Short mmCIF file of N, CA and C in Angstrom, two decimals:
data_model
loop_
_atom_site.label_atom_id
_atom_site.label_comp_id
_atom_site.label_asym_id
_atom_site.label_seq_id
_atom_site.Cartn_x
_atom_site.Cartn_y
_atom_site.Cartn_z
N GLU A 37 -15.04 -17.05 -12.78
CA GLU A 37 -14.30 -17.42 -13.97
C GLU A 37 -14.81 -16.59 -15.14
N TYR A 38 -13.92 -15.85 -15.76
CA TYR A 38 -14.24 -14.92 -16.84
C TYR A 38 -13.55 -15.43 -18.10
N ARG A 39 -14.31 -15.68 -19.13
CA ARG A 39 -13.75 -16.27 -20.34
C ARG A 39 -13.79 -15.29 -21.51
N LEU A 40 -13.15 -15.70 -22.60
CA LEU A 40 -13.03 -14.86 -23.78
C LEU A 40 -14.39 -14.39 -24.28
N ALA A 41 -15.37 -15.28 -24.35
CA ALA A 41 -16.71 -14.88 -24.81
C ALA A 41 -17.31 -13.84 -23.89
N ASP A 42 -17.04 -13.94 -22.58
CA ASP A 42 -17.54 -12.95 -21.62
C ASP A 42 -16.92 -11.59 -21.89
N ALA A 43 -15.61 -11.57 -22.17
CA ALA A 43 -14.90 -10.31 -22.43
C ALA A 43 -15.44 -9.64 -23.69
N VAL A 44 -15.66 -10.43 -24.73
CA VAL A 44 -16.19 -9.87 -25.98
C VAL A 44 -17.60 -9.32 -25.75
N ALA A 45 -18.42 -10.07 -25.02
CA ALA A 45 -19.79 -9.62 -24.73
C ALA A 45 -19.78 -8.35 -23.88
N ALA A 46 -18.89 -8.28 -22.89
CA ALA A 46 -18.81 -7.10 -22.01
C ALA A 46 -18.38 -5.86 -22.79
N ALA A 47 -17.64 -6.06 -23.87
CA ALA A 47 -17.19 -4.94 -24.69
C ALA A 47 -18.24 -4.51 -25.72
N GLY A 48 -19.40 -5.14 -25.67
CA GLY A 48 -20.47 -4.78 -26.60
C GLY A 48 -20.66 -5.75 -27.74
N GLY A 49 -19.95 -6.86 -27.69
CA GLY A 49 -20.08 -7.86 -28.75
C GLY A 49 -19.16 -7.59 -29.92
N VAL A 50 -19.34 -8.36 -30.96
CA VAL A 50 -18.51 -8.24 -32.16
C VAL A 50 -19.13 -7.19 -33.08
N ALA A 51 -18.31 -6.25 -33.54
CA ALA A 51 -18.77 -5.21 -34.46
C ALA A 51 -19.21 -5.83 -35.78
N PRO A 52 -20.04 -5.12 -36.56
CA PRO A 52 -20.51 -5.68 -37.83
C PRO A 52 -19.38 -6.12 -38.76
N ASN A 53 -18.24 -5.46 -38.70
CA ASN A 53 -17.12 -5.85 -39.56
C ASN A 53 -16.17 -6.82 -38.86
N GLY A 54 -16.55 -7.30 -37.68
CA GLY A 54 -15.70 -8.22 -36.93
C GLY A 54 -16.04 -9.67 -37.23
N SER A 55 -15.20 -10.57 -36.73
CA SER A 55 -15.40 -12.00 -36.97
C SER A 55 -15.05 -12.80 -35.73
N THR A 56 -15.96 -13.68 -35.32
CA THR A 56 -15.65 -14.56 -34.19
C THR A 56 -14.70 -15.68 -34.61
N MET A 57 -14.37 -15.74 -35.89
CA MET A 57 -13.42 -16.75 -36.36
C MET A 57 -11.99 -16.36 -36.05
N ARG A 58 -11.76 -15.10 -35.76
CA ARG A 58 -10.40 -14.62 -35.49
C ARG A 58 -10.42 -13.67 -34.30
N VAL A 59 -10.24 -14.23 -33.12
CA VAL A 59 -10.20 -13.41 -31.91
C VAL A 59 -8.83 -13.65 -31.28
N TYR A 60 -8.13 -12.56 -31.01
CA TYR A 60 -6.77 -12.65 -30.50
C TYR A 60 -6.73 -12.28 -29.03
N LEU A 61 -5.97 -13.05 -28.26
CA LEU A 61 -5.79 -12.78 -26.85
C LEU A 61 -4.29 -12.58 -26.60
N ALA A 62 -3.94 -11.44 -26.06
CA ALA A 62 -2.55 -11.13 -25.75
C ALA A 62 -2.35 -11.16 -24.25
N ARG A 63 -1.28 -11.80 -23.84
CA ARG A 63 -0.99 -11.93 -22.41
C ARG A 63 0.51 -11.77 -22.20
N ARG A 64 0.86 -11.00 -21.19
CA ARG A 64 2.27 -10.83 -20.84
C ARG A 64 2.71 -12.07 -20.07
N THR A 65 3.82 -12.67 -20.50
CA THR A 65 4.35 -13.86 -19.84
C THR A 65 5.18 -13.44 -18.63
N GLU A 66 5.59 -14.43 -17.85
CA GLU A 66 6.42 -14.15 -16.67
C GLU A 66 7.73 -13.47 -17.05
N SER A 67 8.23 -13.75 -18.26
CA SER A 67 9.49 -13.15 -18.70
C SER A 67 9.29 -11.72 -19.21
N GLY A 68 8.03 -11.26 -19.27
CA GLY A 68 7.75 -9.90 -19.70
C GLY A 68 7.40 -9.77 -21.17
N ARG A 69 7.51 -10.86 -21.92
CA ARG A 69 7.16 -10.82 -23.33
C ARG A 69 5.65 -10.92 -23.49
N VAL A 70 5.14 -10.40 -24.60
CA VAL A 70 3.71 -10.49 -24.89
C VAL A 70 3.48 -11.66 -25.84
N GLU A 71 2.61 -12.57 -25.42
CA GLU A 71 2.26 -13.73 -26.24
C GLU A 71 0.87 -13.50 -26.81
N VAL A 72 0.73 -13.63 -28.13
CA VAL A 72 -0.55 -13.44 -28.80
C VAL A 72 -1.01 -14.78 -29.35
N VAL A 73 -2.24 -15.18 -28.98
CA VAL A 73 -2.80 -16.45 -29.45
C VAL A 73 -4.11 -16.16 -30.17
N GLU A 74 -4.30 -16.79 -31.32
CA GLU A 74 -5.54 -16.64 -32.08
C GLU A 74 -6.51 -17.74 -31.67
N TYR A 75 -7.76 -17.34 -31.42
CA TYR A 75 -8.81 -18.30 -31.07
C TYR A 75 -9.94 -18.20 -32.07
N ARG A 76 -10.65 -19.30 -32.24
CA ARG A 76 -11.86 -19.35 -33.07
C ARG A 76 -13.05 -19.38 -32.12
N LEU A 77 -13.46 -18.22 -31.71
CA LEU A 77 -14.57 -18.12 -30.76
C LEU A 77 -15.84 -18.72 -31.35
N ASP A 78 -15.96 -18.71 -32.67
CA ASP A 78 -17.14 -19.33 -33.31
C ASP A 78 -17.23 -20.81 -33.00
N ALA A 79 -16.08 -21.49 -32.82
CA ALA A 79 -16.08 -22.92 -32.49
C ALA A 79 -16.67 -23.15 -31.10
N PHE A 80 -16.47 -22.20 -30.20
CA PHE A 80 -17.11 -22.31 -28.89
C PHE A 80 -18.59 -22.00 -29.00
N LEU A 81 -18.93 -20.92 -29.70
CA LEU A 81 -20.32 -20.49 -29.79
C LEU A 81 -21.19 -21.52 -30.52
N LYS A 82 -20.65 -22.17 -31.54
CA LYS A 82 -21.42 -23.14 -32.32
C LYS A 82 -21.39 -24.55 -31.75
N ASP A 83 -20.20 -24.96 -31.28
CA ASP A 83 -20.00 -26.36 -30.88
C ASP A 83 -19.66 -26.55 -29.41
N GLY A 84 -19.50 -25.46 -28.66
CA GLY A 84 -19.17 -25.58 -27.24
C GLY A 84 -17.73 -25.97 -26.98
N ASN A 85 -16.83 -25.74 -27.93
CA ASN A 85 -15.41 -26.10 -27.78
C ASN A 85 -14.74 -25.15 -26.79
N LEU A 86 -14.56 -25.62 -25.55
CA LEU A 86 -13.99 -24.77 -24.49
C LEU A 86 -12.54 -24.37 -24.75
N GLU A 87 -11.81 -25.16 -25.56
CA GLU A 87 -10.42 -24.80 -25.88
C GLU A 87 -10.37 -23.46 -26.61
N GLN A 88 -11.45 -23.10 -27.28
CA GLN A 88 -11.50 -21.85 -28.03
C GLN A 88 -12.12 -20.71 -27.23
N ASN A 89 -12.36 -20.95 -25.94
CA ASN A 89 -12.92 -19.93 -25.05
C ASN A 89 -12.13 -19.94 -23.73
N PRO A 90 -10.86 -19.50 -23.80
CA PRO A 90 -9.99 -19.59 -22.62
C PRO A 90 -10.40 -18.61 -21.52
N ILE A 91 -9.88 -18.87 -20.34
CA ILE A 91 -10.08 -17.96 -19.22
C ILE A 91 -9.26 -16.70 -19.48
N VAL A 92 -9.87 -15.55 -19.27
CA VAL A 92 -9.20 -14.26 -19.45
C VAL A 92 -8.69 -13.82 -18.08
N GLN A 93 -7.44 -13.39 -18.05
CA GLN A 93 -6.82 -12.95 -16.81
C GLN A 93 -6.66 -11.43 -16.79
N GLU A 94 -6.49 -10.90 -15.60
CA GLU A 94 -6.26 -9.46 -15.46
C GLU A 94 -5.05 -9.06 -16.29
N GLY A 95 -5.19 -7.99 -17.06
CA GLY A 95 -4.09 -7.50 -17.89
C GLY A 95 -4.11 -8.02 -19.31
N ASP A 96 -4.95 -9.03 -19.59
CA ASP A 96 -5.05 -9.55 -20.95
C ASP A 96 -5.68 -8.50 -21.86
N VAL A 97 -5.33 -8.56 -23.14
CA VAL A 97 -5.92 -7.68 -24.14
C VAL A 97 -6.56 -8.57 -25.20
N VAL A 98 -7.81 -8.25 -25.56
CA VAL A 98 -8.55 -9.02 -26.56
C VAL A 98 -8.77 -8.14 -27.79
N VAL A 99 -8.48 -8.71 -28.97
CA VAL A 99 -8.69 -8.01 -30.23
C VAL A 99 -9.51 -8.92 -31.14
N VAL A 100 -10.60 -8.40 -31.69
CA VAL A 100 -11.43 -9.18 -32.61
C VAL A 100 -11.03 -8.82 -34.04
N GLY A 101 -10.70 -9.85 -34.82
CA GLY A 101 -10.28 -9.64 -36.20
C GLY A 101 -11.45 -9.46 -37.14
N GLU A 102 -11.14 -9.24 -38.39
CA GLU A 102 -12.16 -9.09 -39.44
C GLU A 102 -12.28 -10.40 -40.19
N PRO A 103 -13.38 -10.60 -40.93
CA PRO A 103 -13.57 -11.86 -41.66
C PRO A 103 -12.40 -12.24 -42.55
N LYS A 104 -11.77 -11.25 -43.17
CA LYS A 104 -10.63 -11.55 -44.03
C LYS A 104 -9.35 -11.71 -43.23
N GLY A 105 -9.44 -11.48 -41.93
CA GLY A 105 -8.29 -11.72 -41.09
C GLY A 105 -7.64 -10.46 -40.56
N LEU A 106 -6.87 -10.68 -39.56
CA LEU A 106 -6.05 -9.64 -38.96
C LEU A 106 -4.69 -10.30 -38.83
N THR A 107 -3.73 -9.76 -39.51
CA THR A 107 -2.42 -10.40 -39.46
C THR A 107 -1.87 -10.34 -38.05
N ALA A 108 -0.99 -11.26 -37.74
CA ALA A 108 -0.37 -11.26 -36.41
C ALA A 108 0.34 -9.94 -36.17
N GLY A 109 0.97 -9.39 -37.21
CA GLY A 109 1.66 -8.11 -37.06
C GLY A 109 0.71 -6.99 -36.70
N ALA A 110 -0.44 -6.95 -37.37
CA ALA A 110 -1.44 -5.91 -37.06
C ALA A 110 -1.99 -6.10 -35.66
N ALA A 111 -2.22 -7.34 -35.27
CA ALA A 111 -2.70 -7.62 -33.91
C ALA A 111 -1.70 -7.13 -32.88
N ILE A 112 -0.42 -7.37 -33.12
CA ILE A 112 0.61 -6.94 -32.18
C ILE A 112 0.65 -5.42 -32.11
N GLN A 113 0.48 -4.71 -33.24
CA GLN A 113 0.44 -3.26 -33.23
C GLN A 113 -0.72 -2.74 -32.40
N VAL A 114 -1.89 -3.33 -32.56
CA VAL A 114 -3.06 -2.91 -31.79
C VAL A 114 -2.82 -3.16 -30.31
N ILE A 115 -2.28 -4.33 -30.00
CA ILE A 115 -2.04 -4.69 -28.60
C ILE A 115 -0.98 -3.78 -27.99
N SER A 116 0.06 -3.46 -28.76
CA SER A 116 1.10 -2.55 -28.26
C SER A 116 0.51 -1.19 -27.95
N ALA A 117 -0.36 -0.70 -28.83
CA ALA A 117 -1.01 0.59 -28.59
C ALA A 117 -1.87 0.52 -27.34
N ALA A 118 -2.61 -0.56 -27.18
CA ALA A 118 -3.44 -0.72 -25.98
C ALA A 118 -2.58 -0.77 -24.73
N SER A 119 -1.44 -1.41 -24.84
CA SER A 119 -0.53 -1.52 -23.70
C SER A 119 0.01 -0.15 -23.30
N ILE A 120 0.34 0.66 -24.29
CA ILE A 120 0.84 2.01 -24.02
C ILE A 120 -0.25 2.85 -23.36
N LEU A 121 -1.47 2.76 -23.90
CA LEU A 121 -2.58 3.51 -23.30
C LEU A 121 -2.85 3.07 -21.86
N ARG A 122 -2.76 1.77 -21.63
CA ARG A 122 -2.98 1.25 -20.28
C ARG A 122 -1.90 1.79 -19.34
N THR A 123 -0.65 1.86 -19.81
CA THR A 123 0.44 2.37 -18.99
C THR A 123 0.22 3.85 -18.67
N ILE A 124 -0.20 4.62 -19.68
CA ILE A 124 -0.40 6.06 -19.48
C ILE A 124 -1.59 6.34 -18.59
N PHE A 125 -2.71 5.69 -18.87
CA PHE A 125 -3.96 6.01 -18.18
C PHE A 125 -4.33 5.06 -17.06
N GLY A 126 -3.56 4.01 -16.87
CA GLY A 126 -3.86 3.04 -15.82
C GLY A 126 -4.94 2.08 -16.27
N ASN A 127 -5.38 1.21 -15.35
CA ASN A 127 -6.38 0.20 -15.69
C ASN A 127 -7.66 0.89 -15.90
#
């Protein structure tokens, strides 16, 4: 079982300008649409709230926001770029 905190840790952790208060997980649904959900990873790290540390599935994309936030539109742009790179270069 691989969770959001594991994915962030495997990527080297949160950058100095990043925030565990705004972590976005993008997942392609069965209909082919990309669903983006914002999680407060800090709630898991501080209080053990498992709802804020979901299981990460193959193909998911994780984006860590900044303290002042990452708008949903900006998150979708980053995820779209990651999706294109994944398509071009494979997994």
